[in-house]
XYZ file of N, CA and C in Angstrom:
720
model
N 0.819 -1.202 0.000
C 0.000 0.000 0.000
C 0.855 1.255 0.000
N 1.963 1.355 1.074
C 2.856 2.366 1.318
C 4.458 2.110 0.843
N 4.532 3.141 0.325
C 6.891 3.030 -0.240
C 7.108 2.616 1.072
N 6.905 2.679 2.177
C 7.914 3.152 3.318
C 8.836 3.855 3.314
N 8.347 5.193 2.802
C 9.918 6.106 2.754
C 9.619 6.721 4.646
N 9.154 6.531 5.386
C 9.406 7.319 6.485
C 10.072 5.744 7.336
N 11.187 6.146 8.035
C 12.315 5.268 8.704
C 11.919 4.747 9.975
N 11.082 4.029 10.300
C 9.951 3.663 11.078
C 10.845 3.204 12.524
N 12.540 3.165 12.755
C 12.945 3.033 13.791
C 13.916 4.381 13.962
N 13.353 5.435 12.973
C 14.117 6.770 13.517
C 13.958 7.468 14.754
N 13.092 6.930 15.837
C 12.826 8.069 16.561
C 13.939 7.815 17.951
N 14.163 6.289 17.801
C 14.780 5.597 18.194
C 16.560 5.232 18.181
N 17.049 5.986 17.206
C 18.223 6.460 16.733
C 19.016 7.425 17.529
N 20.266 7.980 17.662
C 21.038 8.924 18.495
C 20.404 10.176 17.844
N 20.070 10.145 16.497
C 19.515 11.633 15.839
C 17.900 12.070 15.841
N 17.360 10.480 15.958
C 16.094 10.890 16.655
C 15.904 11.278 17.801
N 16.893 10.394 18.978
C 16.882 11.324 19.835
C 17.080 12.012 20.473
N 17.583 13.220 19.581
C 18.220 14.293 20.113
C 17.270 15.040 19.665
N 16.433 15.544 18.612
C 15.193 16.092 17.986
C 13.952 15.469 18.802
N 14.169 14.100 19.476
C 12.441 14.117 20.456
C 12.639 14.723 21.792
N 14.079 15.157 22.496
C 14.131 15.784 23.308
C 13.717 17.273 23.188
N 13.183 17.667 21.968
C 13.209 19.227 21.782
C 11.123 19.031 22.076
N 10.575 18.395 23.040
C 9.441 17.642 22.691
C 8.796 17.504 23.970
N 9.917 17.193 25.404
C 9.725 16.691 25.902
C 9.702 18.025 27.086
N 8.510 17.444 28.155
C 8.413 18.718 29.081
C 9.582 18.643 30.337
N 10.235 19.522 30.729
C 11.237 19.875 31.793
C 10.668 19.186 33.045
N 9.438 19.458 33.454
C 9.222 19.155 34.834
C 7.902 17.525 34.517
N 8.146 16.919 33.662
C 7.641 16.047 33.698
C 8.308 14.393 33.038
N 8.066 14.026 32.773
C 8.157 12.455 32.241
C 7.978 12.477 30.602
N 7.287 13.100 30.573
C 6.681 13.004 29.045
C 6.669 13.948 28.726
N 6.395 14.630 27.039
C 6.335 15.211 25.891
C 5.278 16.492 26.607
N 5.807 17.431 26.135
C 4.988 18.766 26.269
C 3.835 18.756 25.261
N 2.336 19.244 25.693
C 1.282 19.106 25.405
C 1.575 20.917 24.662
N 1.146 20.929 23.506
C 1.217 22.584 22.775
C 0.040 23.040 22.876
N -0.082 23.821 23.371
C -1.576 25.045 23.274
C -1.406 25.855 21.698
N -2.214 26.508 21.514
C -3.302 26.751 20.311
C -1.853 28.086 19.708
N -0.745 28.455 20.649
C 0.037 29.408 20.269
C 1.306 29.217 20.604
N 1.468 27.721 20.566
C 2.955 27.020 20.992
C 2.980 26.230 19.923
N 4.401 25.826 19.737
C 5.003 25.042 18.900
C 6.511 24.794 19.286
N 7.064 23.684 18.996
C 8.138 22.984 19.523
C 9.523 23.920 18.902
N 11.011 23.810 19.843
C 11.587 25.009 19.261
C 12.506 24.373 18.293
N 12.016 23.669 17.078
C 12.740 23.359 16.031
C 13.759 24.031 15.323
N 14.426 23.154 14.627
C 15.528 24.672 13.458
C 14.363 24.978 13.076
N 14.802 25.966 12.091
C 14.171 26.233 10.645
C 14.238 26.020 9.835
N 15.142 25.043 9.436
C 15.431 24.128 8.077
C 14.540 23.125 8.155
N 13.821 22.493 9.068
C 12.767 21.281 9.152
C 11.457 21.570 8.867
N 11.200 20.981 7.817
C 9.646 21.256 6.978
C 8.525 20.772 7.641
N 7.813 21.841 7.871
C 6.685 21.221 9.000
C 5.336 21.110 7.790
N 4.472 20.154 8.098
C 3.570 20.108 7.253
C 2.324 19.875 8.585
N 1.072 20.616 8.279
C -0.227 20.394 9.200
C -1.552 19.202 8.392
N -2.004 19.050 9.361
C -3.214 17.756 9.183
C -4.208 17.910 9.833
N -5.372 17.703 9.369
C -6.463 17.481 10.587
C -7.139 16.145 10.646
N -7.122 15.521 11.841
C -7.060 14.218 11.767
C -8.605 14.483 13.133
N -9.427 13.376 12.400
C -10.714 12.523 12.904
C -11.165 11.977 13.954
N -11.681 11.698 14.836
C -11.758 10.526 15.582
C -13.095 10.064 15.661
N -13.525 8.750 15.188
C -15.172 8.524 15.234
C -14.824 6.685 16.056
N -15.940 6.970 16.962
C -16.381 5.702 17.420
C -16.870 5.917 18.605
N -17.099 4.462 19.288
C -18.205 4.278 20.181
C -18.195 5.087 21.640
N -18.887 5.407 22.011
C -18.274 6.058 23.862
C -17.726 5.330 24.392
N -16.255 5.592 25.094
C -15.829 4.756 25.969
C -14.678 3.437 25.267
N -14.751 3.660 23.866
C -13.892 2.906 23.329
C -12.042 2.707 23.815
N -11.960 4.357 24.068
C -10.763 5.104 24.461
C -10.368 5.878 23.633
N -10.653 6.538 23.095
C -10.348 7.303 22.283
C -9.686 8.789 22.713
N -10.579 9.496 23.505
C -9.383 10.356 24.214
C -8.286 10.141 24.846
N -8.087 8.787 25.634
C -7.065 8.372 26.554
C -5.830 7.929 25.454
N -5.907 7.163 23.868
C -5.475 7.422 23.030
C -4.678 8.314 22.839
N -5.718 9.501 22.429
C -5.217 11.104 22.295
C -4.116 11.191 22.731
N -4.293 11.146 24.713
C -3.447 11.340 25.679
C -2.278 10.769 25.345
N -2.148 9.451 25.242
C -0.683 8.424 24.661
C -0.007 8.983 23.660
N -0.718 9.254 22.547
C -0.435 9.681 21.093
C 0.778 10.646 21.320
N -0.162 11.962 22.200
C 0.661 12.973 22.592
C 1.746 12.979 23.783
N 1.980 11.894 24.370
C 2.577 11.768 25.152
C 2.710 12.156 26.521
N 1.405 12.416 27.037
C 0.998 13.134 28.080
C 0.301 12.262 28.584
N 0.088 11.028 28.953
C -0.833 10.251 29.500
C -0.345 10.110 30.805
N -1.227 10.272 31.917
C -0.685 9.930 33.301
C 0.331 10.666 33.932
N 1.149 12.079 33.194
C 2.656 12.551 32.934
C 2.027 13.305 34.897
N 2.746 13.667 35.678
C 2.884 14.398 36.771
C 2.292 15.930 36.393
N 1.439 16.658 37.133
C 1.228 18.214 36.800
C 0.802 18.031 35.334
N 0.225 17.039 34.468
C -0.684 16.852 33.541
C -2.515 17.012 33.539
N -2.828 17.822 33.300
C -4.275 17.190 33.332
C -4.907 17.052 31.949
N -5.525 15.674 31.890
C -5.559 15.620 30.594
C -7.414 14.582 31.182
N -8.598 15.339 30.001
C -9.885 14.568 30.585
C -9.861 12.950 30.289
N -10.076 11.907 30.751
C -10.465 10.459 30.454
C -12.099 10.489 30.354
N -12.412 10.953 31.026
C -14.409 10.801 31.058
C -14.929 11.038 29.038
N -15.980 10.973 29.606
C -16.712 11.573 28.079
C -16.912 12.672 27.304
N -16.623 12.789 26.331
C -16.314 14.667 25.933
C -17.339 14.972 25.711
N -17.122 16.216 25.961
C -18.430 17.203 25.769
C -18.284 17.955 25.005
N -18.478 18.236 23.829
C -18.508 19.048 22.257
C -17.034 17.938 21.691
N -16.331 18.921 21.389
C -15.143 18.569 20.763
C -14.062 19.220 21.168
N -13.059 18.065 21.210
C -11.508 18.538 22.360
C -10.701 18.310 21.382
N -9.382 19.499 20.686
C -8.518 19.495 20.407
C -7.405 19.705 20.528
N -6.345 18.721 19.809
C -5.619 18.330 20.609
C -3.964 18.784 19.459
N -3.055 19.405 19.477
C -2.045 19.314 18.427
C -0.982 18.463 19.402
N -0.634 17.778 18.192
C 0.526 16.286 18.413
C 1.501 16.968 18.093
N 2.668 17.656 17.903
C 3.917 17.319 17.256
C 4.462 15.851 17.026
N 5.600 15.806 15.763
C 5.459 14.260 15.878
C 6.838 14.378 14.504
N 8.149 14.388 14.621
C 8.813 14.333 13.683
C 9.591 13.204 13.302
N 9.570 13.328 12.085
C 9.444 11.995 11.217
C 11.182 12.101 10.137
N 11.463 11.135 10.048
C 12.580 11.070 8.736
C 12.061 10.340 7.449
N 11.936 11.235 6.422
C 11.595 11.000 5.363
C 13.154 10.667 4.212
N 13.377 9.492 4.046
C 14.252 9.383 3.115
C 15.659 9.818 3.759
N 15.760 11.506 3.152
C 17.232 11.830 3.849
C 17.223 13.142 4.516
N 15.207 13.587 5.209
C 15.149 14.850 5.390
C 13.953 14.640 6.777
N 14.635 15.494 7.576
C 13.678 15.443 8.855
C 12.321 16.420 8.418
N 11.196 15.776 8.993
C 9.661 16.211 8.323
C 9.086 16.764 9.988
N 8.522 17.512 10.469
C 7.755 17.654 11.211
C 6.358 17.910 11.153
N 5.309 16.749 11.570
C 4.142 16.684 11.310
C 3.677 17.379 12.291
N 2.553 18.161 11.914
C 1.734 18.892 13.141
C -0.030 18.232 12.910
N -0.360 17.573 13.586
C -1.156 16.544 13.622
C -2.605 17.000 14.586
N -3.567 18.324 14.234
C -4.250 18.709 14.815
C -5.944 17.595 15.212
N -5.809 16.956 15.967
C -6.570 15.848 16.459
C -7.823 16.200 16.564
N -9.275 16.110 16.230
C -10.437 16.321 16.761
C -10.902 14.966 17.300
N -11.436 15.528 18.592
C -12.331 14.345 19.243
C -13.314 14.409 19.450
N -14.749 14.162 19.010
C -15.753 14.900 19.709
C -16.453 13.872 19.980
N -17.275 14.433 21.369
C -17.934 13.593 22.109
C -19.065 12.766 21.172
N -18.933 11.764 21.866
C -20.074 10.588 20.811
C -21.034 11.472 21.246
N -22.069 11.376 22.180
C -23.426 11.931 22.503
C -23.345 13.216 21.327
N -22.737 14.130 21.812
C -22.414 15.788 21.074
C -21.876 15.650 19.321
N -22.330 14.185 18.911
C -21.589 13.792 17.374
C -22.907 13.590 17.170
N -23.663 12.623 18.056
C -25.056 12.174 17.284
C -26.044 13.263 17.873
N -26.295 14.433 18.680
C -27.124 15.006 19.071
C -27.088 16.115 17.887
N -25.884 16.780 17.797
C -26.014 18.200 17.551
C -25.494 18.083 15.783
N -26.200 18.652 14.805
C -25.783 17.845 13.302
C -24.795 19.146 12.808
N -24.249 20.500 14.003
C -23.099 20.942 13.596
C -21.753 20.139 13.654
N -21.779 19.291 14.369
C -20.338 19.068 14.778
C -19.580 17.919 14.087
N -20.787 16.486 13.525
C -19.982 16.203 12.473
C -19.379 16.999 11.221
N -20.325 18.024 10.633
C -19.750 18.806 9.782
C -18.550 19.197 10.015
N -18.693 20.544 11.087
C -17.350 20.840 11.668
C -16.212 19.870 11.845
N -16.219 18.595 12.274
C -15.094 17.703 12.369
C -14.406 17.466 10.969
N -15.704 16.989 10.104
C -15.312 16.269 9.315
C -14.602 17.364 7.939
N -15.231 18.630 8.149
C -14.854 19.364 6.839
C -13.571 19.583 6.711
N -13.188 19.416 5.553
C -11.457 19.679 5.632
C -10.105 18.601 6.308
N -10.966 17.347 6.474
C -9.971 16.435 7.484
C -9.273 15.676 6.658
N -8.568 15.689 7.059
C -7.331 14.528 6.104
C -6.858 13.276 6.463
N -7.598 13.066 7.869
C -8.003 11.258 8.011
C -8.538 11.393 9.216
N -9.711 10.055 9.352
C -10.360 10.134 10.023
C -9.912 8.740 10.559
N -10.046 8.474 11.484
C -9.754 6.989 12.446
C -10.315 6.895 13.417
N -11.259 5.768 13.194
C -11.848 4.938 13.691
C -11.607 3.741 14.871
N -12.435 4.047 15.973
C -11.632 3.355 17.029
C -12.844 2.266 17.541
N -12.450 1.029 18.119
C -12.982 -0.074 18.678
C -12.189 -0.888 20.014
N -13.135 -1.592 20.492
C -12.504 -2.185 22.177
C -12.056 -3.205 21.542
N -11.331 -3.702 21.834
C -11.306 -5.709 21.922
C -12.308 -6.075 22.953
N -12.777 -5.491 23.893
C -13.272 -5.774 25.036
C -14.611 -5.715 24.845
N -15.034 -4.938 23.506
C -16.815 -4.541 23.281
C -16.831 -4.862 21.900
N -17.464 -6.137 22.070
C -17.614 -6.539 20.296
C -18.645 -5.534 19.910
N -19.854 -4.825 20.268
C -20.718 -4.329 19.863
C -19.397 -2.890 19.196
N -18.683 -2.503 19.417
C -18.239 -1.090 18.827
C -17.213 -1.678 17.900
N -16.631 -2.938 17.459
C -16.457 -3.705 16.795
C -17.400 -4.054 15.356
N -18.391 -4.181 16.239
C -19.534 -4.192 14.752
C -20.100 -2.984 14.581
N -19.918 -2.127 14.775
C -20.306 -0.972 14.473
C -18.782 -0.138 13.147
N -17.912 -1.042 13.043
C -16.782 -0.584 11.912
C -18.007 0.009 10.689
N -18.188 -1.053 10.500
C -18.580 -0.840 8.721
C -19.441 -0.107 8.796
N -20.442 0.450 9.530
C -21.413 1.713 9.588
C -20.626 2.795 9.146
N -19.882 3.191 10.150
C -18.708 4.175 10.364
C -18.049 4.558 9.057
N -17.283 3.293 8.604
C -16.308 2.990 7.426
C -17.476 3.937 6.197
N -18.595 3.451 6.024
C -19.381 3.647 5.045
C -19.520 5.170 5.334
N -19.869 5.740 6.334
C -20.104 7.041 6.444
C -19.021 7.988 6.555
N -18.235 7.138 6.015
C -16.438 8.263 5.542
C -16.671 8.373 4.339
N -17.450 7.647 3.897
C -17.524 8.270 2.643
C -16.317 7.678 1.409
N -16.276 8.359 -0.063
C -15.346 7.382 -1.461
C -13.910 7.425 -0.946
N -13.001 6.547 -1.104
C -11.405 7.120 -0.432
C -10.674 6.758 -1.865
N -12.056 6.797 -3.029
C -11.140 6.459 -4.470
C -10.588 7.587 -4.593
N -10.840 8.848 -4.208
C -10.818 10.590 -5.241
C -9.138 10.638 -5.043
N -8.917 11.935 -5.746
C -7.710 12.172 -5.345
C -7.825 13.296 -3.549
N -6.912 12.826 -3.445
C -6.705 13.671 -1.678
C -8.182 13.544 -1.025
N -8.369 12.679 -1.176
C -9.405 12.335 -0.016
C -9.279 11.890 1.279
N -9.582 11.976 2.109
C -9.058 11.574 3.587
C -9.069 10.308 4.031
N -7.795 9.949 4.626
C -6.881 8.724 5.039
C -8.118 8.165 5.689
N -7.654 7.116 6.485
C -8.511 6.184 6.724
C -7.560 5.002 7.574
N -7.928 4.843 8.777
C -7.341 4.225 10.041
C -7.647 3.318 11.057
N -8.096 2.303 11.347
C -8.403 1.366 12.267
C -7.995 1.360 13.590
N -8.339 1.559 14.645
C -7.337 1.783 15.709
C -8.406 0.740 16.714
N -7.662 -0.362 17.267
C -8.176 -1.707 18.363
C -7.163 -0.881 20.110
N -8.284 -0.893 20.799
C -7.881 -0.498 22.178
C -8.502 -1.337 22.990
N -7.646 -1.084 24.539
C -8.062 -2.083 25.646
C -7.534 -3.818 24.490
N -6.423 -4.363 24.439
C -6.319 -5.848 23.930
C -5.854 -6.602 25.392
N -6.529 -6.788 25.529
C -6.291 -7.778 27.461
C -6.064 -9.462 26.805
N -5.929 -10.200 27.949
C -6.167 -10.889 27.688
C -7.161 -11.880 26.855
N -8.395 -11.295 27.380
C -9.451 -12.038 27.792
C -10.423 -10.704 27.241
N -10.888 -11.263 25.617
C -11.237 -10.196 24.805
C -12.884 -10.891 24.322
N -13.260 -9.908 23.786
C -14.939 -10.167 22.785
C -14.431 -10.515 21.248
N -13.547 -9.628 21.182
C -13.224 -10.028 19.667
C -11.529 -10.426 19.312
N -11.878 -11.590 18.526
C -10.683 -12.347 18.413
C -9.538 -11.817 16.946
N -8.145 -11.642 17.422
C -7.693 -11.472 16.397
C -7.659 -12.149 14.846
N -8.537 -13.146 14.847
C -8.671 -13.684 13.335
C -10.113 -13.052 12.621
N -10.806 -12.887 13.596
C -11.885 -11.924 13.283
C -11.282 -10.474 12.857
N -10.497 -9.938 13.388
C -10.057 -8.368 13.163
C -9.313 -8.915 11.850
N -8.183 -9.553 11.694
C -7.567 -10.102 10.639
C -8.819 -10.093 9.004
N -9.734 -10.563 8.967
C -10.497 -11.364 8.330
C -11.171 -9.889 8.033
N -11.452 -8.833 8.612
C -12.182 -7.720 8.784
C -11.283 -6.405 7.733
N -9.892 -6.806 8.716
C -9.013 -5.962 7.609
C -8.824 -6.298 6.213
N -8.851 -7.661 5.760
C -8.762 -8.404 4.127
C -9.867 -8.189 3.391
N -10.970 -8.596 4.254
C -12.425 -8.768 3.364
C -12.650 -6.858 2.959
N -12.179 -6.118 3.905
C -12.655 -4.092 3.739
C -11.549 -3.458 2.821
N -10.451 -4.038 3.042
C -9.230 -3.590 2.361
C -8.972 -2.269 3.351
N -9.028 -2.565 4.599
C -8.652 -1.340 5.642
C -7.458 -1.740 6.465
N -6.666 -1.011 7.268
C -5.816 -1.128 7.896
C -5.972 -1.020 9.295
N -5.783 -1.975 10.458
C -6.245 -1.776 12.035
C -4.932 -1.951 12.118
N -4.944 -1.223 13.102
C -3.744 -1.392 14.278
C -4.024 -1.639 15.719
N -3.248 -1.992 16.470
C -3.658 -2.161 17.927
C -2.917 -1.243 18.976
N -3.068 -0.997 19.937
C -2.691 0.253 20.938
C -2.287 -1.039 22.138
N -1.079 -1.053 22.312
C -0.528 -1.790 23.505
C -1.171 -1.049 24.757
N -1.187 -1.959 25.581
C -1.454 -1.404 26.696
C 0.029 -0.402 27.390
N -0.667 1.174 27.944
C 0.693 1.942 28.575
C 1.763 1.809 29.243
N 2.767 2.016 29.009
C 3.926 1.906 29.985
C 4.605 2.651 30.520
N 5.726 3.128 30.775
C 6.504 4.391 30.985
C 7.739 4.559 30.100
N 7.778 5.527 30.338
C 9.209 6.331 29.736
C 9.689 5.516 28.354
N 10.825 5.099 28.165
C 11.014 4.625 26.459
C 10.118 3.779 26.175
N 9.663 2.757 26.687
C 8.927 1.893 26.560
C 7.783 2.180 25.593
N 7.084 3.126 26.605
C 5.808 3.877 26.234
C 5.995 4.593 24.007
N 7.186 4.870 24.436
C 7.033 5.983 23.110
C 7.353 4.731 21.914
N 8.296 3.638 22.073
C 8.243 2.445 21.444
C 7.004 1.505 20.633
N 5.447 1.955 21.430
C 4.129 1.654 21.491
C 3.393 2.493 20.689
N 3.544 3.571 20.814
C 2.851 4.700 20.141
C 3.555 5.018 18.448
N 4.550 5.338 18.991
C 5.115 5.245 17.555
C 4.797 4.604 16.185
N 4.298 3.149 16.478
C 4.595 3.016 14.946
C 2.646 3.208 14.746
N 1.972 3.777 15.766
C 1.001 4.303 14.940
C 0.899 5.688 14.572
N 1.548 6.557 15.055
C 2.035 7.916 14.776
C 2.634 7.856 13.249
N 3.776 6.819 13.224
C 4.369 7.275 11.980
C 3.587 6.833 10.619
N 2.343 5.420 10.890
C 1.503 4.915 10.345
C 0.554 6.301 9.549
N 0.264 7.334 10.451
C -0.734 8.234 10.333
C 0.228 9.164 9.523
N 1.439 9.587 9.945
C 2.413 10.731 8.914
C 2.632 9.843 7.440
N 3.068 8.519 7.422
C 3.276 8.068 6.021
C 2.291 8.097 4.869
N 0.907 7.469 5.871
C -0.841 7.281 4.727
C -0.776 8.637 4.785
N -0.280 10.366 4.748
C -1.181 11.302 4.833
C 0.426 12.011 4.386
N 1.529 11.419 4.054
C 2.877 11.722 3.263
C 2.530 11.473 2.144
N 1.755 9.874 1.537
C 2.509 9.503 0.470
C 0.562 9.391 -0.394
N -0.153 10.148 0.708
C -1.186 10.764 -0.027
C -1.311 11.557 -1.248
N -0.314 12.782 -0.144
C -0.408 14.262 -0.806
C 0.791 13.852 -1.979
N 1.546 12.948 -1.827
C 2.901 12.612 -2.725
C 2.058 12.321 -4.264
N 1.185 11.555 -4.242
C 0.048 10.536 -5.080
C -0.581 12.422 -5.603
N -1.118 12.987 -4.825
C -2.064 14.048 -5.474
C -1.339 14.616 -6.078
N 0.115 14.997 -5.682
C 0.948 16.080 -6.302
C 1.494 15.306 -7.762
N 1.782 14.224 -7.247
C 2.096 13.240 -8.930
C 1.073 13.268 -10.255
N 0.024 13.385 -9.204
C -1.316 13.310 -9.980
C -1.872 14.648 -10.977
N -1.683 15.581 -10.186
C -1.808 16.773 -10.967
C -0.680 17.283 -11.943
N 0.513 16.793 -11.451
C 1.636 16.867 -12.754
C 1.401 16.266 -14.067
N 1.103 15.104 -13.568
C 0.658 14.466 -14.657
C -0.568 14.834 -15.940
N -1.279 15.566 -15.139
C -2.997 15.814 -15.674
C -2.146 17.638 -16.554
N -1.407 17.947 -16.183
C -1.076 19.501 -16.582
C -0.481 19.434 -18.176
């Protein structure tokens, strides 16, 4: 599906990490959370590119607590970050830099979450989420087959992903315990028969560990939404 031009054990490198320390908060454990007029203190030679990225599924799936991991703020000391149920829509910017080939990329990864209830009550806020998004991902329990079968509703109401630059498209499995509702040959069988991509969310850990977990769905989300815009830009050269 993907080149793999983004270096999927860069972050992990002496040069990755010296660039994820520019990331990480002073008085905490984890990654600094950016408000609406912050941004990380990068060179200026590193090409930052922005996204607005989706989140649809069931209440309670995890999907904000996600968020929290994604960004690296989950559980962090002098963090407050909500777990309960959202109320409208909570956004969230990720920093998240990536090595493309032979050039450091910095993704700015502006997250919408909006509350299930406040998605199906109020018919502004899917609009608002959805207008302008450049992938939407879709989340399910292992633990709740019912938000499991609720994929292909969802899937269908994303709408054609033939067009050109149409928005990515993401599977995301949370809570995988032991002792699950839905079995990985079922999720397997789900991803072949849709032609979609799931991933799974380890359960949290700390410090390197943690960012080891998250990662390769972070860089999953910068590559499908790299080698998108790569495809559109090829695409319109071509058509000129």
């Amino acid at each position: 599906m993907y080149k793999g031009s983004i270096q999927s054990d860069w972050q992990s490198t002496a040069e990755g990490q010296s660039i994820m320390q520019l990331f990480y908060n002073a008085k905490s454990s984890g990654r600094k959370l950016f408000g609406i007029l912050e941004q990380p203190a990068v060179h200026a030679v590193i090409e930052e590119v922005r996204y607005k990225v989706v989140l649809l599924g069931k209440s309670g799936v995890g999907k904000t607590w996600t968020v929290a991991r994604l960004a690296g703020v989950a559980g962090n000391n002098g963090t407050s970050y909500q777990t309960f149920e959202t109320v409208g829509i909570r956004v969230t910017n990720i920093y998240w830099p990536v090595k493309i080939r032979d050039k450091i990329v910095l993704f700015k990864l502006t997250v919408w979450d909006p509350g299930s209830h406040s998605f199906k009550k109020y018919t502004h806020i899917p609009v608002t989420c959805q207008e302008k998004a450049d992938m939407q991902i879709i989340f399910f329990s292992y633990n709740d087959a019912s938000s499991f079968n609720d994929l292909l509703p969802l899937i269908n109401k994303c709408g054609k992903k033939d067009e050109d630059n149409s928005p990515g498209l993401l599977i995301i499995g949370t809570r995988h315990l032991s002792k699950t509702e839905v079995s990985k040959s079922e999720v397997q069988e789900f991803q072949m028969k849709h032609n979609v991509q799931i991933m799974s969310l380890p359960a949290a850990t700390s410090g390197s560990n943690e960012l080891s977990k998250v990662s390769p769905i972070l860089n999953t989300i910068c590559e499908q939404l790299w080698y998108r815009d790569q495809q559109y830009i090829m695409n319109q050269n071509v058509n000129l």
